[in-house]
PDB file of C-alpha atoms in Angstrom:
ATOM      1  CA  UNK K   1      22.121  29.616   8.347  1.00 44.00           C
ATOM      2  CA  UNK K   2      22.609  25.913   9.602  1.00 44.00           C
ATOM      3  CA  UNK K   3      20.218  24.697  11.954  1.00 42.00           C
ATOM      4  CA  UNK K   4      20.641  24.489  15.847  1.00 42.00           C
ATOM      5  CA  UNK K   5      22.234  21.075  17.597  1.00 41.00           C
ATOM      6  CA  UNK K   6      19.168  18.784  17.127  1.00 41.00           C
ATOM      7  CA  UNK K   7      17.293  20.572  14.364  1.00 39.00           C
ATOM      8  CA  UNK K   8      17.166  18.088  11.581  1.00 37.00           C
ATOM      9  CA  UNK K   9      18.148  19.546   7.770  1.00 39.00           C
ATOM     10  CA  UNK K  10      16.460  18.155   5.169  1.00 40.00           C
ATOM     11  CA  UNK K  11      19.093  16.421   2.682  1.00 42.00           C
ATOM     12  CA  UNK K  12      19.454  18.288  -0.757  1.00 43.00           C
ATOM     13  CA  UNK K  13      17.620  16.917  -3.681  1.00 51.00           C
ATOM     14  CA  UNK K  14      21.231  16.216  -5.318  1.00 54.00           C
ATOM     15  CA  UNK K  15      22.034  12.361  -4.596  1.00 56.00           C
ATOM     16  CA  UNK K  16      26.323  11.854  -3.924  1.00 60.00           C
ATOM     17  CA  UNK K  17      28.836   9.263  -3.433  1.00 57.00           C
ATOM     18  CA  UNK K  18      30.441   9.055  -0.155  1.00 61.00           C
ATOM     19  CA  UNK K  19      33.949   8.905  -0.202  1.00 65.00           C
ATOM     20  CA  UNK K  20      34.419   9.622  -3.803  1.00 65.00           C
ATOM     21  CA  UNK K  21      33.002   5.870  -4.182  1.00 63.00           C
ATOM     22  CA  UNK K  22      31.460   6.584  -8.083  1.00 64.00           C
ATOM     23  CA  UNK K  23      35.800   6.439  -8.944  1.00 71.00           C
ATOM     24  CA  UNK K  24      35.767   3.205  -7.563  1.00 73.00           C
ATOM     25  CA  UNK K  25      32.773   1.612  -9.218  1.00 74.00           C
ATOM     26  CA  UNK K  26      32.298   0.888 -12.968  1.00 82.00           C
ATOM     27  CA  UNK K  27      29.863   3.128 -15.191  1.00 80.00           C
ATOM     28  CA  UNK K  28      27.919   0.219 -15.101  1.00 84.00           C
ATOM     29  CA  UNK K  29      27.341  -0.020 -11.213  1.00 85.00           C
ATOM     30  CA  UNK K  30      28.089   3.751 -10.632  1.00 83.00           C
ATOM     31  CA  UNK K  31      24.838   3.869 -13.046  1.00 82.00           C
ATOM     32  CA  UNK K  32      22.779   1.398 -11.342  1.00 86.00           C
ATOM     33  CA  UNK K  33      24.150   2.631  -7.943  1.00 83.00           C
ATOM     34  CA  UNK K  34      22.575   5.809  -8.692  1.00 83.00           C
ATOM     35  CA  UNK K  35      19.285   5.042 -10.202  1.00 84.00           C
ATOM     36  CA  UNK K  36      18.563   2.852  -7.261  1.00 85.00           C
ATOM     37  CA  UNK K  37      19.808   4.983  -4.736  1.00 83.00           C
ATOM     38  CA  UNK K  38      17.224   7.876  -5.954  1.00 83.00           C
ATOM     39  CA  UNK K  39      14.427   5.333  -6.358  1.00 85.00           C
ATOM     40  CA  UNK K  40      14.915   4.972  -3.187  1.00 83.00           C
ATOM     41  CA  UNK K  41      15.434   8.565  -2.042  1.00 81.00           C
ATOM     42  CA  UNK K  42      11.764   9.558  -3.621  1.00 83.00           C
ATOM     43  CA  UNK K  43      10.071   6.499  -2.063  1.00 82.00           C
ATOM     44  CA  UNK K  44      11.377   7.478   1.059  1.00 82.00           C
ATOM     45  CA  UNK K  45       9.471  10.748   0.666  1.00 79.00           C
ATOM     46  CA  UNK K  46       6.660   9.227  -0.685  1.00 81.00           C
ATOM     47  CA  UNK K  47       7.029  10.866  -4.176  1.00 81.00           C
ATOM     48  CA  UNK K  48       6.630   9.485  -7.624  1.00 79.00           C
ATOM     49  CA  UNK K  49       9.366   9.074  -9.848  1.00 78.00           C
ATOM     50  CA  UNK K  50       8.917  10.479 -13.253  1.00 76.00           C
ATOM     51  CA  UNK K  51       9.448   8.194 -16.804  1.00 81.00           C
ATOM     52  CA  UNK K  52      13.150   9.885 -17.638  1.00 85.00           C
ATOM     53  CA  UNK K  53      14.518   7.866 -14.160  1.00 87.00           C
ATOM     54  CA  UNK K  54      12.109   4.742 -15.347  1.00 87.00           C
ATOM     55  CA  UNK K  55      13.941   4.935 -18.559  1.00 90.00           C
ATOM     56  CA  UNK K  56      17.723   5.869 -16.856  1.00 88.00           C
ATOM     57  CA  UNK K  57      17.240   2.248 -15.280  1.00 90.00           C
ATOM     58  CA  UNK K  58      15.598   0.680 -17.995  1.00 91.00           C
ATOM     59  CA  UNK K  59      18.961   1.706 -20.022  1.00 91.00           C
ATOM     60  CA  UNK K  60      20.895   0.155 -16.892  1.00 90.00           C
ATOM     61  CA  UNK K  61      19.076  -3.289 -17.035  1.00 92.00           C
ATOM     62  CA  UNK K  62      19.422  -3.858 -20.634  1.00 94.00           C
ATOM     63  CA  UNK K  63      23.621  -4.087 -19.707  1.00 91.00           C
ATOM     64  CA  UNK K  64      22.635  -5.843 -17.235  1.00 90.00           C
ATOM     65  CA  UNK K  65      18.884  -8.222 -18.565  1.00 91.00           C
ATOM     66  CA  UNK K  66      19.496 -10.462 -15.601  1.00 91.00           C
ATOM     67  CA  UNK K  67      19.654  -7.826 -12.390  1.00 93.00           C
ATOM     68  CA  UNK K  68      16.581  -9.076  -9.908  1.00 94.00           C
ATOM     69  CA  UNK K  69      16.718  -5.519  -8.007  1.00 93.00           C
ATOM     70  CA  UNK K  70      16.334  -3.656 -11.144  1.00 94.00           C
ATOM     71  CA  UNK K  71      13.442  -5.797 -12.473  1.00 96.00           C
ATOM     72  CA  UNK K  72      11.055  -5.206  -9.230  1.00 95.00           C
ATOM     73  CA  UNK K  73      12.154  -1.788  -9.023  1.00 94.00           C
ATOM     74  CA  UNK K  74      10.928  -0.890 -12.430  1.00 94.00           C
ATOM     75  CA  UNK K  75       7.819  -3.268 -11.936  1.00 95.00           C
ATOM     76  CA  UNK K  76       6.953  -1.181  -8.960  1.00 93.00           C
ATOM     77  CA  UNK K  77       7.657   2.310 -11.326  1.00 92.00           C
ATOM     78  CA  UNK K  78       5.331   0.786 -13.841  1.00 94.00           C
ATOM     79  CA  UNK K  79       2.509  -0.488 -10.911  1.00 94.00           C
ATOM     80  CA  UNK K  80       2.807   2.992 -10.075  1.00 90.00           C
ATOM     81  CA  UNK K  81       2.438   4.975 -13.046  1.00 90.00           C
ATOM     82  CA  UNK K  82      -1.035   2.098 -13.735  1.00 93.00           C
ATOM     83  CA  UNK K  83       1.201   0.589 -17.207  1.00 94.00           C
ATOM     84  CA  UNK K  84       0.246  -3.146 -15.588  1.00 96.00           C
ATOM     85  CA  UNK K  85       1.579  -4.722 -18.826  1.00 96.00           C
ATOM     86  CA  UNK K  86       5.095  -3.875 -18.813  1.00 95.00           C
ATOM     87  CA  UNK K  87       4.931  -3.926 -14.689  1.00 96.00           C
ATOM     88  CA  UNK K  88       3.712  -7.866 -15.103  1.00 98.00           C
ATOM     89  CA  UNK K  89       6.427  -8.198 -17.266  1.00 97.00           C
ATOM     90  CA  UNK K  90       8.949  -6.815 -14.918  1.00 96.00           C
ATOM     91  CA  UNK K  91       7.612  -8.541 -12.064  1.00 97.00           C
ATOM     92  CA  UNK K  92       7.440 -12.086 -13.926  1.00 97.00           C
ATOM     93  CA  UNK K  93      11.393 -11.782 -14.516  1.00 97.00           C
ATOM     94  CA  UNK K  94      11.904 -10.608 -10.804  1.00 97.00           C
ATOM     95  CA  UNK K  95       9.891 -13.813  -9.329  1.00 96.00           C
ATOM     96  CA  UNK K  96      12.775 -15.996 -10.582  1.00 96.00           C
ATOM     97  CA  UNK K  97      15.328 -14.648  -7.951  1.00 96.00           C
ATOM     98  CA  UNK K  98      15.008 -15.370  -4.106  1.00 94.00           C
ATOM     99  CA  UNK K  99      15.855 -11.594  -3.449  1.00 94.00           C
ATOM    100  CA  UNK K 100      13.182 -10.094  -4.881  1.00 95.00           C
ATOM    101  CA  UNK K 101      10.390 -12.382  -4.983  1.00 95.00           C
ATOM    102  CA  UNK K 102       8.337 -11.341  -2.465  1.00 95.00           C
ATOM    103  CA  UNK K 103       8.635  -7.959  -3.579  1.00 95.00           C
ATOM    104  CA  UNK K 104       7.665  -8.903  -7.416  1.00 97.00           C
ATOM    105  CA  UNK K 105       4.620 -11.484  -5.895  1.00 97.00           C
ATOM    106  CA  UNK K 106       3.433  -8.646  -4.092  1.00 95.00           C
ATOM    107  CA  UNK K 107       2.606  -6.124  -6.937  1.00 97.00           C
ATOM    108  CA  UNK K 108       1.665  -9.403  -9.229  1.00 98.00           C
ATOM    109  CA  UNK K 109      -0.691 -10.798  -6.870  1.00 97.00           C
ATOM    110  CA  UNK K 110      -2.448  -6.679  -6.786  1.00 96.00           C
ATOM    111  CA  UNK K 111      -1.432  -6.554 -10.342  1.00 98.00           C
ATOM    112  CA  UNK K 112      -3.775 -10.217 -11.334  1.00 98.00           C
ATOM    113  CA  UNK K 113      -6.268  -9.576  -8.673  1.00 97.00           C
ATOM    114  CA  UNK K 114      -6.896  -5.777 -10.603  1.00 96.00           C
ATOM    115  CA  UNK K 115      -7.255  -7.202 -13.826  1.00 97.00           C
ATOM    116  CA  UNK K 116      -9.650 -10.329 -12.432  1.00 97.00           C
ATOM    117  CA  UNK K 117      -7.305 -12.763 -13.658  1.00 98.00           C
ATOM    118  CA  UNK K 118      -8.041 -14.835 -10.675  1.00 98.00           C
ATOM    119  CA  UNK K 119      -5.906 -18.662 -10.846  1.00 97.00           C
ATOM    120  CA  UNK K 120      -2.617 -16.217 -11.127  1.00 98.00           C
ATOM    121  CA  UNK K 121      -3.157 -14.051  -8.101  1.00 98.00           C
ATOM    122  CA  UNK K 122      -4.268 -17.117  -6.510  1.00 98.00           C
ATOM    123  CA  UNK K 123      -0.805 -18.930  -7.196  1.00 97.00           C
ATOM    124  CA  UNK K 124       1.090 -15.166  -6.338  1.00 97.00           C
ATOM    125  CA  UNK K 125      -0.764 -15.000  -2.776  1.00 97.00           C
ATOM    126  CA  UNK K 126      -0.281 -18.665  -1.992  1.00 97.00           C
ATOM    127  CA  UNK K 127       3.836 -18.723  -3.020  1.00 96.00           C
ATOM    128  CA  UNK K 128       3.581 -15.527  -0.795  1.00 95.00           C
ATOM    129  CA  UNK K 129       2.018 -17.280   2.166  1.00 96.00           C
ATOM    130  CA  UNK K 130       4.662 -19.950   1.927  1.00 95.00           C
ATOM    131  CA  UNK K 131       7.598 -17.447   2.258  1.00 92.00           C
ATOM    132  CA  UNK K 132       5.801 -15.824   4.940  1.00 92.00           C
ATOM    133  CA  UNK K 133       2.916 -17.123   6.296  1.00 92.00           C
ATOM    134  CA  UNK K 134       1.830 -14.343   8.522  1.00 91.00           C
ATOM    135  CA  UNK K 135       0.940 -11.770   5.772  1.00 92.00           C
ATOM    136  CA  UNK K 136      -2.687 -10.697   6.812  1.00 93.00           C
ATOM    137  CA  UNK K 137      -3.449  -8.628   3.847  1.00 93.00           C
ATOM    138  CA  UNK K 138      -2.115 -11.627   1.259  1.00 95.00           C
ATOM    139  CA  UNK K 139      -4.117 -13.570   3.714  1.00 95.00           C
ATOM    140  CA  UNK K 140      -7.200 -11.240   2.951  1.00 95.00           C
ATOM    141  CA  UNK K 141      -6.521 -11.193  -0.711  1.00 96.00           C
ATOM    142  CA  UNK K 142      -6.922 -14.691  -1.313  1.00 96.00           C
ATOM    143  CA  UNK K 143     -10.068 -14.707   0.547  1.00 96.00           C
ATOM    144  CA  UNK K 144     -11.402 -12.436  -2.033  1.00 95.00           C
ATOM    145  CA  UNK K 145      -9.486 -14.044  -4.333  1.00 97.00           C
ATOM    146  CA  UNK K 146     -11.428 -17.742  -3.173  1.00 97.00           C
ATOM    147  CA  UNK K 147     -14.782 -16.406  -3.325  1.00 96.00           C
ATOM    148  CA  UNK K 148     -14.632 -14.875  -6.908  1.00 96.00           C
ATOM    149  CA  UNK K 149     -14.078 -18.499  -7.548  1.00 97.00           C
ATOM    150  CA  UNK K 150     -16.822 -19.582  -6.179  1.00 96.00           C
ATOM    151  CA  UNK K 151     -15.305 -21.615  -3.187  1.00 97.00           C
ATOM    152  CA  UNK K 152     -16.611 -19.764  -0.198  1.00 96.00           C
ATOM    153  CA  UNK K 153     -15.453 -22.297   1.923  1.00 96.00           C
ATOM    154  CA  UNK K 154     -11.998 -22.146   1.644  1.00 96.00           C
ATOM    155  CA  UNK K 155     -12.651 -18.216   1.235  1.00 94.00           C
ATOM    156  CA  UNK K 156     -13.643 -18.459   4.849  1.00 94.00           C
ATOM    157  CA  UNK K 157     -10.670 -20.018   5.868  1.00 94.00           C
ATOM    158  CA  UNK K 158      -8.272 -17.596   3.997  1.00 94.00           C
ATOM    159  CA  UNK K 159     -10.232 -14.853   6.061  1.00 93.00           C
ATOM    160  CA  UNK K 160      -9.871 -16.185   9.278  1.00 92.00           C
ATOM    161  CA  UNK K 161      -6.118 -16.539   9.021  1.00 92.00           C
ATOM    162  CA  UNK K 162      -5.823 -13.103   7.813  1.00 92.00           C
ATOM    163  CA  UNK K 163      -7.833 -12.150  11.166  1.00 91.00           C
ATOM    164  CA  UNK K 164      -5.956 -14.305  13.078  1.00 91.00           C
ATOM    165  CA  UNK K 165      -2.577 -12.030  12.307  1.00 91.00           C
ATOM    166  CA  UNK K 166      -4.625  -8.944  11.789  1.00 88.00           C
ATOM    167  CA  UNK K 167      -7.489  -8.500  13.998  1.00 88.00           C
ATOM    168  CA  UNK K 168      -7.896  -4.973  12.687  1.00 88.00           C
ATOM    169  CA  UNK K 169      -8.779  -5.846   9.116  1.00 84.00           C
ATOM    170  CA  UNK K 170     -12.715  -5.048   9.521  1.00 72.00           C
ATOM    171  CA  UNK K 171     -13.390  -5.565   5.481  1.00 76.00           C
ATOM    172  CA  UNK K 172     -12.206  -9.431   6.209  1.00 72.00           C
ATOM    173  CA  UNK K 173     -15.033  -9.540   8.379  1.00 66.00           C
TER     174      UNK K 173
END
């Protein structure tokens, strides 16, 4: 039965084109269209994609080596499924394009910090402070990033910027 006026319905689990709007498109961008649409669809409800999409868009990418939103899209699949090789490697190509560089210095500034390799997710956190200076937990980052090398000063400064956007971040303190 369909649900009263104002009862939401959970969408189907079956991703469509409005409009018949897959005629319209190329394989090509019908392809991508729909890889990135259900990306999107399971990060919406917070659910992990499995390899066979990972490897649908993969597919899609090599027709296309030089598409930004696919790159960080499969760098976050690979963050999230802990291969930090091939998501570095994703995220490295991604960096290079204004639309998707945040997103890609993001997981490469987690991705560096994880493995300890500290001057890169220095140089990640501090391109991400110039495109937006008010990011408390890049702030944070760097801190911690500062004092593993050693320079507790500037570590302290890192932190209180981070506070000063974020008074709520109590491991800063």
């Amino acid at each position: 039965s369909s649900p009263a006026v104002g009862e939401s319905q959970e969408p189907p689990d079956q991703l469509t084109f409005f409009g018949g709007a897959d005629q319209r498109l190329s394989p090509l961008e019908r392809d991508r269209a729909m890889g990135l649409g259900a990306w999107i669809h399971l990060s919406k409800k917070s659910r992990r994609p499995d390899r066979s999409l990972a490897k649908f868009l993969d597919d899609v990418l090599k027709q296309s080596p030089e598409d930004s939103s696919l790159l960080a899209v499969l760098g976050s699949m690979a963050q999230e499924g802990r291969r930090s090789d091939l998501a570095i490697n994703y995220y490295e190509r991604a960096r290079r394009y204004p639309a998707t560089a945040e997103m890609a210095l993001n997981g490469l500034a987690t991705l560096y910090y994880d493995a300890r390799r500290w001057d890169e997710a220095l140089d990640c956190t501090d391109r991400l402070l110039v495109l937006d200076p008010g990011h408390a937990r890049m702030s944070a980052l760097k801190a911690e990033i500062l004092l593993a090398l050693g320079r507790r000063e500037e570590a302290v400064t890192a932190a209180e910027n981070a506070l000063k956007f974020d008074p709520t971040l109590s491991d800063v303190r």
